[in-house]
């Protein structure tokens, strides 16, 4: 594992020199991204720098915290009267002696946080970080001039960029499975200690071992017709039964009984009675 860490350390330092990253002035936490409109840059928006893909959850969390704390301690504030940004480290450093030691303890806590990455930090990288905060402490002891120089030195920002370069190269090696020495060209496999816990990889790429449960297409209402068709011996095929609704009773139209001719109860014929006066005329005529 020591060989792989040394190679990653060497590649990280070369990356900083190749990219010409100004570790004093460049913001380690935020970046400006152009916004295009009609094929042209309309404006710039500020957003958080992305985490290198392939890091474990632990490494990604540590890198994000180190970036954010370094930004707050070195670049968290701006003032119209001061042309450069400053942070809590410069404000606390104004206190004689006590402020310088408090600033040193905060920077030391940042290094301790960075050293908790999977596999630990390379010794040379850890030594460079510690040297940065020791120089910052020595500069802060100079009255007035040291406080002004502390605003521009920004030891926490330097250490955040060192950790960023190392974890960027580490993420590339974890994705490839091997790391190549830039000087000798020798290839070394990445040890498991650098990958973190099992199942803790690819947090930024979104690749996780998920158990996907596919819901069944058959519902209780749809299974009943198919089951009854199999029991009856009829063909089922790839039929999809629609959900059954409650049976609707037939609507009967009630027709009132037809009244018989001449009135009275149905089924009985009533003969009208003859008036006896109608026969008197016929009997007198006889």
Coordinates of C-alpha atoms in Angstrom, one line a residue:
X1 CA 0.0 0.0 0.0
X2 CA 2.9 2.4 0.7
X3 CA 4.1 2.1 -2.9
X4 CA 0.7 3.1 -4.3
X5 CA 0.3 6.0 -1.8
X6 CA 3.7 7.3 -2.8
X7 CA 2.8 7.2 -6.5
X8 CA -0.4 9.0 -5.8
X9 CA 1.4 11.6 -3.8
X10 CA 3.9 12.2 -6.6
X11 CA 1.1 12.5 -9.2
X12 CA -0.9 14.9 -7.0
X13 CA 2.1 17.3 -6.6
X14 CA 2.7 17.2 -10.4
X15 CA -0.9 17.9 -11.0
X16 CA -0.8 21.1 -9.0
X17 CA 2.3 22.2 -10.9
X18 CA 0.8 21.2 -14.3
X19 CA -2.5 22.9 -13.7
X20 CA -0.7 26.0 -12.3
X21 CA -3.2 26.2 -9.5
X22 CA -2.7 29.3 -7.4
X23 CA -3.2 27.7 -4.0
X24 CA -3.2 31.1 -2.3
X25 CA -5.9 32.9 -4.2
X26 CA -8.1 30.3 -5.9
X27 CA -11.3 29.4 -4.0
X28 CA -11.1 25.7 -3.1
X29 CA -14.9 25.5 -2.3
X30 CA -16.7 27.5 -4.9
X31 CA -16.2 28.0 -8.7
X32 CA -17.7 30.2 -11.4
X33 CA -19.5 28.4 -14.2
X34 CA -20.5 30.2 -17.4
X35 CA -24.2 30.3 -18.3
X36 CA -24.8 30.2 -22.1
X37 CA -27.7 31.8 -23.9
X38 CA -28.1 31.6 -27.7
X39 CA -24.6 30.1 -27.9
X40 CA -22.9 32.9 -26.0
X41 CA -21.9 33.4 -22.4
X42 CA -24.7 35.5 -20.8
X43 CA -23.4 35.4 -17.2
X44 CA -21.5 33.4 -14.6
X45 CA -23.0 31.6 -11.7
X46 CA -21.2 30.5 -8.5
X47 CA -21.6 26.9 -7.4
X48 CA -19.9 24.3 -5.2
X49 CA -17.0 22.5 -6.9
X50 CA -17.9 18.9 -7.8
X51 CA -16.4 16.0 -5.9
X52 CA -14.2 13.7 -8.0
X53 CA -16.2 10.6 -9.2
X54 CA -15.2 7.3 -7.7
X55 CA -14.4 8.4 -4.2
X56 CA -15.9 6.6 -1.2
X57 CA -18.5 8.3 1.0
X58 CA -15.9 8.9 3.7
X59 CA -13.4 10.6 1.4
X60 CA -16.1 12.7 -0.4
X61 CA -17.5 13.9 3.0
X62 CA -14.0 14.8 4.3
X63 CA -13.0 16.7 1.1
X64 CA -16.3 18.7 1.2
X65 CA -15.8 19.6 4.8
X66 CA -12.1 20.6 4.3
X67 CA -13.0 22.7 1.3
X68 CA -15.8 24.5 3.2
X69 CA -13.8 25.2 6.3
X70 CA -10.8 26.5 4.4
X71 CA -13.1 28.8 2.5
X72 CA -14.7 30.2 5.7
X73 CA -11.4 30.6 7.5
X74 CA -9.5 32.3 4.7
X75 CA -12.1 33.8 2.2
X76 CA -15.5 33.9 4.0
X77 CA -15.8 37.7 4.0
X78 CA -15.4 40.6 1.7
X79 CA -15.3 44.4 2.3
X80 CA -15.5 47.3 0.0
X81 CA -12.5 48.9 1.7
X82 CA -10.3 45.8 1.4
X83 CA -9.5 44.6 -2.1
X84 CA -9.0 41.0 -1.1
X85 CA -11.3 38.5 0.7
X86 CA -10.5 37.4 4.3
X87 CA -11.9 34.9 6.7
X88 CA -12.2 34.1 10.4
X89 CA -8.5 33.3 10.6
X90 CA -7.5 36.9 9.8
X91 CA -10.1 38.3 12.3
X92 CA -9.0 36.0 15.1
X93 CA -5.3 36.6 14.3
X94 CA -5.7 40.3 15.2
X95 CA -5.7 39.3 18.9
X96 CA -2.1 39.4 20.1
X97 CA -0.6 35.9 20.8
X98 CA -3.9 34.3 21.8
X99 CA -5.3 34.9 18.3
X100 CA -2.3 33.4 16.6
X101 CA -2.4 30.2 18.7
X102 CA -6.2 29.9 18.2
X103 CA -5.7 30.2 14.4
X104 CA -3.0 27.5 14.6
X105 CA -5.3 25.1 16.5
X106 CA -8.1 25.6 13.9
X107 CA -5.6 24.9 11.1
X108 CA -4.3 21.8 12.9
X109 CA -7.8 20.5 13.4
X110 CA -8.3 20.8 9.6
X111 CA -5.2 18.7 9.0
X112 CA -6.4 16.1 11.4
X113 CA -9.7 16.0 9.6
X114 CA -7.9 15.5 6.2
X115 CA -5.8 12.7 7.6
X116 CA -8.9 10.6 8.2
X117 CA -9.3 9.7 4.5
X118 CA -9.3 6.0 3.6
X119 CA -5.7 4.7 3.8
X120 CA -4.5 8.0 5.4
X121 CA -2.5 10.8 3.9
X122 CA 1.0 10.3 2.5
X123 CA 3.7 11.4 4.9
X124 CA 5.2 14.0 2.6
X125 CA 1.8 15.5 2.0
X126 CA 1.1 15.6 5.7
X127 CA 4.5 17.2 6.3
X128 CA 3.7 19.9 3.7
X129 CA 0.4 20.7 5.4
X130 CA 2.0 21.0 8.8
X131 CA 4.7 23.2 7.4
X132 CA 2.1 25.6 6.0
X133 CA 0.4 26.1 9.3
X134 CA 3.8 26.5 11.2
X135 CA 4.8 29.2 8.7
X136 CA 1.4 30.9 9.2
X137 CA 2.0 30.8 13.0
X138 CA 5.4 32.4 12.6
X139 CA 4.2 35.1 10.3
X140 CA 1.4 35.9 12.7
X141 CA 3.8 36.7 15.5
X142 CA 5.1 39.8 13.6
X143 CA 3.1 42.8 14.8
X144 CA 0.8 44.4 12.3
X145 CA 2.8 43.2 9.2
X146 CA 2.2 39.6 10.2
X147 CA -1.6 40.1 10.4
X148 CA -1.6 41.6 6.9
X149 CA 0.6 38.9 5.5
X150 CA -1.6 36.3 7.1
X151 CA -4.5 37.5 4.9
X152 CA -2.5 36.7 1.8
X153 CA -0.7 33.5 2.9
X154 CA -3.9 31.4 3.6
X155 CA -2.4 28.2 4.9
X156 CA -5.8 26.5 5.1
X157 CA -6.5 27.1 1.4
X158 CA -3.1 25.7 0.5
X159 CA -3.8 22.5 2.5
X160 CA -7.3 22.2 1.0
X161 CA -5.8 22.3 -2.5
X162 CA -3.2 19.6 -1.5
X163 CA -6.0 17.3 -0.3
X164 CA -8.0 18.0 -3.4
X165 CA -5.1 17.1 -5.8
X166 CA -4.4 13.9 -3.9
X167 CA -8.0 12.7 -3.8
X168 CA -8.5 13.6 -7.5
X169 CA -5.6 11.3 -8.4
X170 CA -6.9 8.7 -6.0
X171 CA -10.3 8.7 -7.6
X172 CA -8.8 8.1 -11.0
X173 CA -6.8 5.2 -9.6
X174 CA -9.8 3.6 -7.9
X175 CA -11.8 3.7 -11.2
X176 CA -8.9 2.2 -13.2
X177 CA -7.9 -0.3 -10.5
X178 CA -4.2 0.4 -11.0
X179 CA -1.9 3.4 -10.6
X180 CA 1.1 4.1 -12.9
X181 CA 4.3 5.8 -11.7
X182 CA 4.8 8.9 -13.9
X183 CA 8.6 8.6 -13.7
X184 CA 9.4 4.9 -14.1
X185 CA 6.1 3.8 -15.8
X186 CA 5.6 0.9 -13.4
X187 CA 2.0 -0.2 -12.7
X188 CA 0.8 -1.0 -9.2
X189 CA -2.6 -2.4 -8.2
X190 CA -4.6 -0.2 -5.9
X191 CA -4.9 -1.9 -2.5
X192 CA -8.2 -2.5 -0.9
X193 CA -7.4 -0.2 2.0
X194 CA -7.6 2.9 -0.2
X195 CA -11.1 1.9 -1.5
X196 CA -12.7 2.2 1.9
X197 CA -15.5 -0.1 3.3
X198 CA -17.2 -2.5 0.9
X199 CA -20.3 -1.0 -0.7
X200 CA -18.9 2.5 0.0
X201 CA -17.8 3.3 -3.5
X202 CA -19.2 5.4 -6.4
X203 CA -21.1 7.8 -4.1
X204 CA -20.8 10.6 -6.6
X205 CA -21.5 8.6 -9.7
X206 CA -24.7 7.2 -8.2
X207 CA -23.8 3.6 -8.8
X208 CA -25.0 1.5 -5.9
X209 CA -26.1 -2.0 -5.3
X210 CA -29.8 -1.7 -5.2
X211 CA -32.4 -4.4 -4.9
X212 CA -35.1 -3.6 -7.4
X213 CA -38.6 -5.1 -6.8
X214 CA -40.7 -5.3 -9.9
X215 CA -44.4 -5.0 -9.0
X216 CA -46.6 -7.7 -10.4
X217 CA -48.9 -6.8 -13.2
X218 CA -51.6 -9.1 -12.0
X219 CA -54.1 -7.8 -9.5
X220 CA -56.6 -9.8 -7.5
X221 CA -59.4 -8.7 -9.8
X222 CA -57.4 -9.7 -12.9
X223 CA -56.3 -13.1 -11.6
X224 CA -59.8 -14.4 -11.0
X225 CA -61.0 -14.5 -14.7
X226 CA -57.8 -16.2 -15.8
X227 CA -58.0 -18.8 -13.0
X228 CA -61.7 -19.5 -13.8
X229 CA -60.8 -19.9 -17.5
X230 CA -58.1 -22.5 -16.7
X231 CA -60.5 -24.4 -14.5
X232 CA -63.1 -24.4 -17.2
X233 CA -60.5 -25.7 -19.7
X234 CA -60.8 -22.7 -22.0
X235 CA -57.9 -20.9 -23.7
X236 CA -56.3 -18.2 -21.6
X237 CA -53.5 -16.8 -23.8
X238 CA -52.0 -13.5 -23.0
X239 CA -55.3 -12.0 -21.9
X240 CA -55.4 -9.0 -19.6
X241 CA -58.6 -9.0 -17.7
X242 CA -60.1 -5.7 -16.8
X243 CA -61.0 -5.0 -13.3
X244 CA -64.5 -6.4 -12.6
X245 CA -67.2 -4.1 -11.3
X246 CA -70.2 -5.0 -9.3
X247 CA -73.0 -6.7 -11.2
X248 CA -75.8 -4.4 -12.3
X249 CA -79.3 -5.7 -11.9
X250 CA -81.5 -5.5 -15.0
X251 CA -84.0 -2.7 -15.0
X252 CA -87.6 -3.9 -15.4
X253 CA -90.3 -1.6 -16.7
X254 CA -93.5 -2.1 -14.9
X255 CA -96.5 -1.8 -17.2
X256 CA -99.8 -1.2 -15.4
X257 CA -102.6 -3.8 -16.1
X258 CA -104.9 -2.8 -18.9
X259 CA -108.4 -2.1 -17.7
X260 CA -111.2 -4.3 -19.4
X261 CA -113.8 -2.7 -21.6
X262 CA -116.7 -1.6 -19.6
X263 CA -114.9 -1.2 -16.3
X264 CA -114.9 -3.7 -13.5
X265 CA -112.3 -6.2 -12.4
X266 CA -110.0 -7.7 -15.0
X267 CA -111.1 -11.0 -16.4
X268 CA -114.8 -10.5 -15.7
X269 CA -117.3 -9.2 -18.3
X270 CA -120.1 -7.1 -16.9
X271 CA -123.4 -6.8 -19.0
X272 CA -125.2 -3.5 -18.4
X273 CA -128.7 -3.7 -17.0
X274 CA -131.7 -2.8 -19.2
X275 CA -134.0 -0.1 -18.1
X276 CA -137.6 -1.7 -17.7
X277 CA -139.1 1.5 -19.1
X278 CA -137.7 0.6 -22.4
X279 CA -140.1 -2.5 -22.6
X280 CA -143.2 -0.5 -21.7
X281 CA -143.3 1.1 -25.1
X282 CA -143.1 -2.2 -26.8
X283 CA -145.8 -3.9 -24.6
X284 CA -148.3 -1.1 -25.2
X285 CA -147.8 -1.3 -28.9
X286 CA -148.8 -5.0 -28.8

